[in-house]
mmCIF file of N, CA and C in Angstrom:
data_model
loop_
_atom_site.group_PDB
_atom_site.id
_atom_site.type_symbol
_atom_site.label_atom_id
_atom_site.label_comp_id
_atom_site.label_asym_id
_atom_site.label_seq_id
_atom_site.Cartn_x
_atom_site.Cartn_y
_atom_site.Cartn_z
ATOM 1 N N MET A 21 23.818 -3.403 11.873
ATOM 2 C CA MET A 21 23.321 -3.814 11.037
ATOM 3 C C MET A 21 21.674 -3.977 11.440
ATOM 4 N N SER A 22 21.403 -4.732 12.011
ATOM 5 C CA SER A 22 20.689 -5.154 12.781
ATOM 6 C C SER A 22 19.228 -3.302 13.190
ATOM 7 N N ILE A 23 20.235 -2.827 14.058
ATOM 8 C CA ILE A 23 19.442 -1.407 13.869
ATOM 9 C C ILE A 23 19.330 -0.903 13.041
ATOM 10 N N ALA A 24 20.131 -0.752 12.113
ATOM 11 C CA ALA A 24 19.857 0.034 10.530
ATOM 12 C C ALA A 24 18.575 -0.583 9.821
ATOM 13 N N LEU A 25 18.714 -1.672 9.708
ATOM 14 C CA LEU A 25 17.457 -2.594 9.253
ATOM 15 C C LEU A 25 16.109 -2.228 10.021
ATOM 16 N N LYS A 26 16.121 -1.953 10.968
ATOM 17 C CA LYS A 26 15.096 -2.028 12.100
ATOM 18 C C LYS A 26 14.691 -0.485 12.033
ATOM 19 N N ILE A 27 15.545 0.390 11.936
ATOM 20 C CA ILE A 27 15.126 2.314 11.417
ATOM 21 C C ILE A 27 14.501 1.985 10.376
ATOM 22 N N VAL A 28 15.034 1.426 9.411
ATOM 23 C CA VAL A 28 14.586 1.609 7.798
ATOM 24 C C VAL A 28 13.034 0.946 7.877
ATOM 25 N N LEU A 29 12.979 -0.489 8.389
ATOM 26 C CA LEU A 29 11.597 -1.211 8.475
ATOM 27 C C LEU A 29 10.537 -0.101 9.557
ATOM 28 N N ALA A 30 11.354 0.644 10.225
ATOM 29 C CA ALA A 30 9.934 1.369 10.953
ATOM 30 C C ALA A 30 9.560 2.527 9.785
ATOM 31 N N LEU A 31 10.514 2.834 9.213
ATOM 32 C CA LEU A 31 10.145 4.146 7.921
ATOM 33 C C LEU A 31 9.174 3.622 6.883
ATOM 34 N N VAL A 32 9.569 2.501 6.786
ATOM 35 C CA VAL A 32 8.552 1.447 5.500
ATOM 36 C C VAL A 32 7.533 1.525 5.714
ATOM 37 N N SER A 33 7.240 1.057 7.377
ATOM 38 C CA SER A 33 5.902 1.148 8.026
ATOM 39 C C SER A 33 4.675 2.157 8.044
ATOM 40 N N VAL A 34 5.480 3.536 8.758
ATOM 41 C CA VAL A 34 5.025 4.905 8.113
ATOM 42 C C VAL A 34 4.460 4.781 6.833
ATOM 43 N N VAL A 35 5.633 5.050 5.940
ATOM 44 C CA VAL A 35 5.027 5.038 4.437
ATOM 45 C C VAL A 35 3.920 4.605 4.274
ATOM 46 N N LEU A 36 3.989 3.053 4.374
ATOM 47 C CA LEU A 36 2.793 2.268 3.926
ATOM 48 C C LEU A 36 1.392 2.398 5.021
ATOM 49 N N ILE A 37 1.529 2.728 5.971
ATOM 50 C CA ILE A 37 0.490 3.638 6.537
ATOM 51 C C ILE A 37 -0.188 4.669 5.891
ATOM 52 N N ILE A 38 0.668 5.905 6.068
ATOM 53 C CA ILE A 38 0.721 6.874 5.107
ATOM 54 C C ILE A 38 -0.268 6.514 4.098
ATOM 55 N N SER A 39 0.382 6.019 2.974
ATOM 56 C CA SER A 39 0.079 5.582 1.529
ATOM 57 C C SER A 39 -1.406 5.105 1.598
ATOM 58 N N VAL A 40 -1.587 4.105 2.293
ATOM 59 C CA VAL A 40 -2.836 3.425 2.188
ATOM 60 C C VAL A 40 -3.863 4.495 2.984
ATOM 61 N N LEU A 41 -3.715 5.005 4.020
ATOM 62 C CA LEU A 41 -4.456 6.015 4.450
ATOM 63 C C LEU A 41 -5.305 7.084 3.399
ATOM 64 N N LEU A 42 -4.145 7.536 2.619
ATOM 65 C CA LEU A 42 -4.955 8.680 1.707
ATOM 66 C C LEU A 42 -5.546 8.310 0.300
ATOM 67 N N GLN A 43 -5.507 6.956 0.531
ATOM 68 C CA GLN A 43 -5.857 6.858 -0.720
ATOM 69 C C GLN A 43 -7.418 6.535 -0.759
ATOM 70 N N SER A 44 -8.378 6.921 -1.889
ATOM 71 C CA SER A 44 -9.540 7.324 -1.824
ATOM 72 C C SER A 44 -10.370 5.571 -2.011
ATOM 73 N N SER A 45 -11.002 5.804 -1.017
ATOM 74 C CA SER A 45 -12.162 4.508 -1.107
ATOM 75 C C SER A 45 -12.751 3.920 -2.473
ATOM 76 N N ASN A 46 -13.019 2.748 -2.465
ATOM 77 C CA ASN A 46 -13.255 2.182 -4.133
ATOM 78 C C ASN A 46 -14.908 2.139 -3.904
ATOM 79 N N SER A 47 -15.303 2.388 -2.708
ATOM 80 C CA SER A 47 -17.081 2.328 -2.243
ATOM 81 C C SER A 47 -17.064 2.938 -1.346
ATOM 82 N N ALA A 48 -19.054 3.141 -1.244
ATOM 83 C CA ALA A 48 -19.516 3.835 -0.193
ATOM 84 C C ALA A 48 -20.303 2.805 0.247
ATOM 85 N N GLY A 49 -19.701 1.576 1.296
ATOM 86 C CA GLY A 49 -20.678 1.134 1.975
ATOM 87 C C GLY A 49 -21.517 0.154 1.260
ATOM 88 N N LEU A 50 -22.522 -0.312 1.462
ATOM 89 C CA LEU A 50 -23.278 -1.229 0.810
ATOM 90 C C LEU A 50 -23.881 -0.353 -0.622
ATOM 91 N N SER A 51 -24.394 0.650 -0.612
ATOM 92 C CA SER A 51 -24.478 1.017 -2.317
ATOM 93 C C SER A 51 -23.423 0.972 -2.958
ATOM 94 N N GLY A 52 -22.249 1.455 -2.428
ATOM 95 C CA GLY A 52 -21.222 1.148 -3.652
ATOM 96 C C GLY A 52 -20.998 -0.350 -3.774
ATOM 97 N N SER A 53 -21.263 -1.224 -2.742
ATOM 98 C CA SER A 53 -21.017 -2.456 -3.517
ATOM 99 C C SER A 53 -22.167 -2.972 -4.714
ATOM 100 N N ILE A 54 -23.112 -2.743 -4.318
ATOM 101 C CA ILE A 54 -24.327 -2.778 -4.859
ATOM 102 C C ILE A 54 -24.042 -2.015 -6.321
ATOM 103 N N GLY A 55 -23.830 -0.992 -6.677
ATOM 104 C CA GLY A 55 -23.763 -0.061 -8.054
ATOM 105 C C GLY A 55 -22.482 0.191 -8.552
ATOM 106 N N GLY A 56 -21.110 -0.430 -7.537
ATOM 107 C CA GLY A 56 -20.226 -0.459 -8.070
ATOM 108 C C GLY A 56 -19.530 -1.641 -8.760
ATOM 109 N N GLY A 57 -20.739 -2.642 -8.613
ATOM 110 C CA GLY A 57 -20.112 -3.814 -9.685
ATOM 111 C C GLY A 57 -20.691 -3.428 -11.232
ATOM 112 N N ALA A 58 -21.375 -2.250 -11.653
ATOM 113 C CA ALA A 58 -21.302 -1.933 -12.722
ATOM 114 C C ALA A 58 -20.100 -1.254 -13.610
ATOM 115 N N GLU A 59 -20.083 -0.279 -12.663
ATOM 116 C CA GLU A 59 -18.077 0.369 -12.846
ATOM 117 C C GLU A 59 -17.191 -0.633 -13.218
ATOM 118 N N GLN A 60 -17.318 -1.387 -12.858
ATOM 119 C CA GLN A 60 -16.013 -2.307 -12.528
ATOM 120 C C GLN A 60 -16.255 -3.377 -13.808
ATOM 121 N N LEU A 61 -17.446 -3.553 -14.368
ATOM 122 C CA LEU A 61 -17.699 -4.724 -15.524
ATOM 123 C C LEU A 61 -17.792 -3.251 -16.683
ATOM 124 N N PHE A 62 -17.555 -2.018 -16.773
ATOM 125 C CA PHE A 62 -17.834 -1.680 -17.471
ATOM 126 C C PHE A 62 -16.616 -1.073 -17.964
ATOM 127 N N GLY A 63 -15.580 -0.750 -17.230
ATOM 128 C CA GLY A 63 -14.419 -0.016 -17.155
ATOM 129 C C GLY A 63 -14.112 0.929 -16.783
ATOM 130 N N LYS A 64 -14.870 1.504 -16.010
ATOM 131 C CA LYS A 64 -14.575 3.015 -15.278
ATOM 132 C C LYS A 64 -13.299 2.971 -14.733
ATOM 133 N N LYS A 65 -12.343 3.677 -15.099
ATOM 134 C CA LYS A 65 -10.813 3.657 -15.127
ATOM 135 C C LYS A 65 -10.495 4.269 -13.547
ATOM 136 N N ARG A 66 -9.592 3.579 -13.182
ATOM 137 C CA ARG A 66 -8.845 4.700 -11.568
ATOM 138 C C ARG A 66 -8.671 5.520 -12.353
ATOM 139 N N SER A 67 -8.333 6.591 -11.776
ATOM 140 C CA SER A 67 -7.859 8.051 -11.835
ATOM 141 C C SER A 67 -6.526 7.750 -12.050
ATOM 142 N N GLN A 68 -5.734 8.202 -13.105
ATOM 143 C CA GLN A 68 -4.219 8.035 -13.453
ATOM 144 C C GLN A 68 -3.357 9.013 -12.811
ATOM 145 N N GLY A 69 -3.972 9.432 -11.974
ATOM 146 C CA GLY A 69 -2.822 10.756 -11.242
ATOM 147 C C GLY A 69 -2.738 10.464 -9.723
ATOM 148 N N TYR A 70 -3.116 11.084 -8.921
ATOM 149 C CA TYR A 70 -2.944 10.693 -7.444
ATOM 150 C C TYR A 70 -3.003 9.144 -7.029
ATOM 151 N N ASP A 71 -4.505 8.847 -7.363
ATOM 152 C CA ASP A 71 -4.561 7.463 -6.818
ATOM 153 C C ASP A 71 -3.510 6.266 -7.578
ATOM 154 N N ALA A 72 -3.256 6.654 -8.669
ATOM 155 C CA ALA A 72 -2.394 5.626 -8.942
ATOM 156 C C ALA A 72 -0.728 5.703 -8.377
ATOM 157 N N ILE A 73 -0.524 6.709 -8.310
ATOM 158 C CA ILE A 73 0.657 6.894 -7.795
ATOM 159 C C ILE A 73 0.836 6.530 -6.282
ATOM 160 N N LEU A 74 -0.506 6.659 -5.466
ATOM 161 C CA LEU A 74 0.081 5.935 -3.792
ATOM 162 C C LEU A 74 -0.580 4.356 -4.044
ATOM 163 N N SER A 75 -1.476 4.113 -5.164
ATOM 164 C CA SER A 75 -1.047 2.683 -4.927
ATOM 165 C C SER A 75 -0.149 1.896 -5.363
ATOM 166 N N LYS A 76 0.885 2.506 -5.912
ATOM 167 C CA LYS A 76 2.280 2.217 -6.573
ATOM 168 C C LYS A 76 3.315 2.016 -5.527
ATOM 169 N N VAL A 77 2.842 3.418 -4.653
ATOM 170 C CA VAL A 77 3.590 3.230 -2.986
ATOM 171 C C VAL A 77 3.352 2.477 -2.392
ATOM 172 N N ALA A 78 2.187 2.497 -2.152
ATOM 173 C CA ALA A 78 1.757 0.950 -1.436
ATOM 174 C C ALA A 78 2.523 -0.172 -1.608
ATOM 175 N N THR A 79 2.559 -0.538 -3.065
ATOM 176 C CA THR A 79 3.131 -1.738 -3.301
ATOM 177 C C THR A 79 4.018 -2.083 -2.936
ATOM 178 N N VAL A 80 4.647 -0.771 -3.405
ATOM 179 C CA VAL A 80 6.525 -1.107 -3.270
ATOM 180 C C VAL A 80 6.654 -0.711 -1.716
ATOM 181 N N ALA A 81 5.735 -0.355 -0.839
ATOM 182 C CA ALA A 81 6.040 -0.560 0.986
ATOM 183 C C ALA A 81 5.590 -1.585 1.527
ATOM 184 N N ALA A 82 4.891 -2.097 0.827
ATOM 185 C CA ALA A 82 4.428 -3.248 1.448
ATOM 186 C C ALA A 82 5.633 -4.633 0.933
ATOM 187 N N VAL A 83 5.817 -4.830 -0.162
ATOM 188 C CA VAL A 83 6.562 -5.550 -0.372
ATOM 189 C C VAL A 83 8.090 -5.200 0.565
ATOM 190 N N LEU A 84 8.640 -4.206 0.505
ATOM 191 C CA LEU A 84 9.718 -3.854 1.098
ATOM 192 C C LEU A 84 9.464 -4.291 2.684
ATOM 193 N N PHE A 85 8.435 -3.893 3.243
ATOM 194 C CA PHE A 85 7.943 -4.300 4.858
ATOM 195 C C PHE A 85 8.067 -5.800 4.777
ATOM 196 N N ILE A 86 7.525 -6.221 3.994
ATOM 197 C CA ILE A 86 7.630 -7.776 4.057
ATOM 198 C C ILE A 86 9.252 -8.212 3.546
ATOM 199 N N VAL A 87 9.983 -8.082 2.767
ATOM 200 C CA VAL A 87 11.418 -8.483 2.732
ATOM 201 C C VAL A 87 12.168 -8.279 4.035
ATOM 202 N N LEU A 88 12.367 -6.947 4.618
ATOM 203 C CA LEU A 88 12.856 -6.733 5.516
ATOM 204 C C LEU A 88 12.445 -7.245 6.699
ATOM 205 N N SER A 89 11.102 -7.553 7.125
ATOM 206 C CA SER A 89 10.713 -8.275 8.175
ATOM 207 C C SER A 89 11.389 -9.704 8.050
ATOM 208 N N LEU A 90 11.126 -10.202 6.774
ATOM 209 C CA LEU A 90 11.444 -11.839 6.752
ATOM 210 C C LEU A 90 13.343 -11.668 6.992
ATOM 211 N N VAL A 91 14.085 -10.626 6.265
ATOM 212 C CA VAL A 91 15.605 -10.131 6.806
ATOM 213 C C VAL A 91 15.922 -10.669 8.519
ATOM 214 N N LEU A 92 15.130 -9.990 9.082
ATOM 215 C CA LEU A 92 15.107 -9.536 10.071
ATOM 216 C C LEU A 92 14.992 -10.912 10.893
ATOM 217 N N VAL A 93 13.877 -11.507 10.185
ATOM 218 C CA VAL A 93 13.738 -12.507 11.348
ATOM 219 C C VAL A 93 14.711 -14.095 11.559
ATOM 220 N N ALA A 94 15.072 -13.864 9.870
ATOM 221 C CA ALA A 94 16.334 -14.702 9.805
ATOM 222 C C ALA A 94 17.536 -14.173 10.250
ATOM 223 N N MET A 95 18.158 -13.250 10.935
ATOM 224 C CA MET A 95 19.264 -12.594 11.059
ATOM 225 C C MET A 95 19.133 -12.899 12.789
ATOM 226 N N GLU A 96 17.810 -12.868 13.271
ATOM 227 C CA GLU A 96 18.105 -13.340 14.774
ATOM 228 C C GLU A 96 18.067 -15.126 14.915
#
């Protein structure tokens, strides 16, 4: 059982890393932080396509990673 959970944890870790790395960045350094505030304030929406899917995948993978890690620690 422990080995199966460790394998699932490793797969979830890889999915989390890939989904975070494939997401587009929100700002372009210091100039993005200065100019990006107006975009957030006036509601320039994030695209509902690829970025939204990657964001949801990353959220689910992060939750699974935390839960699986806690379960494995509690088992030992």
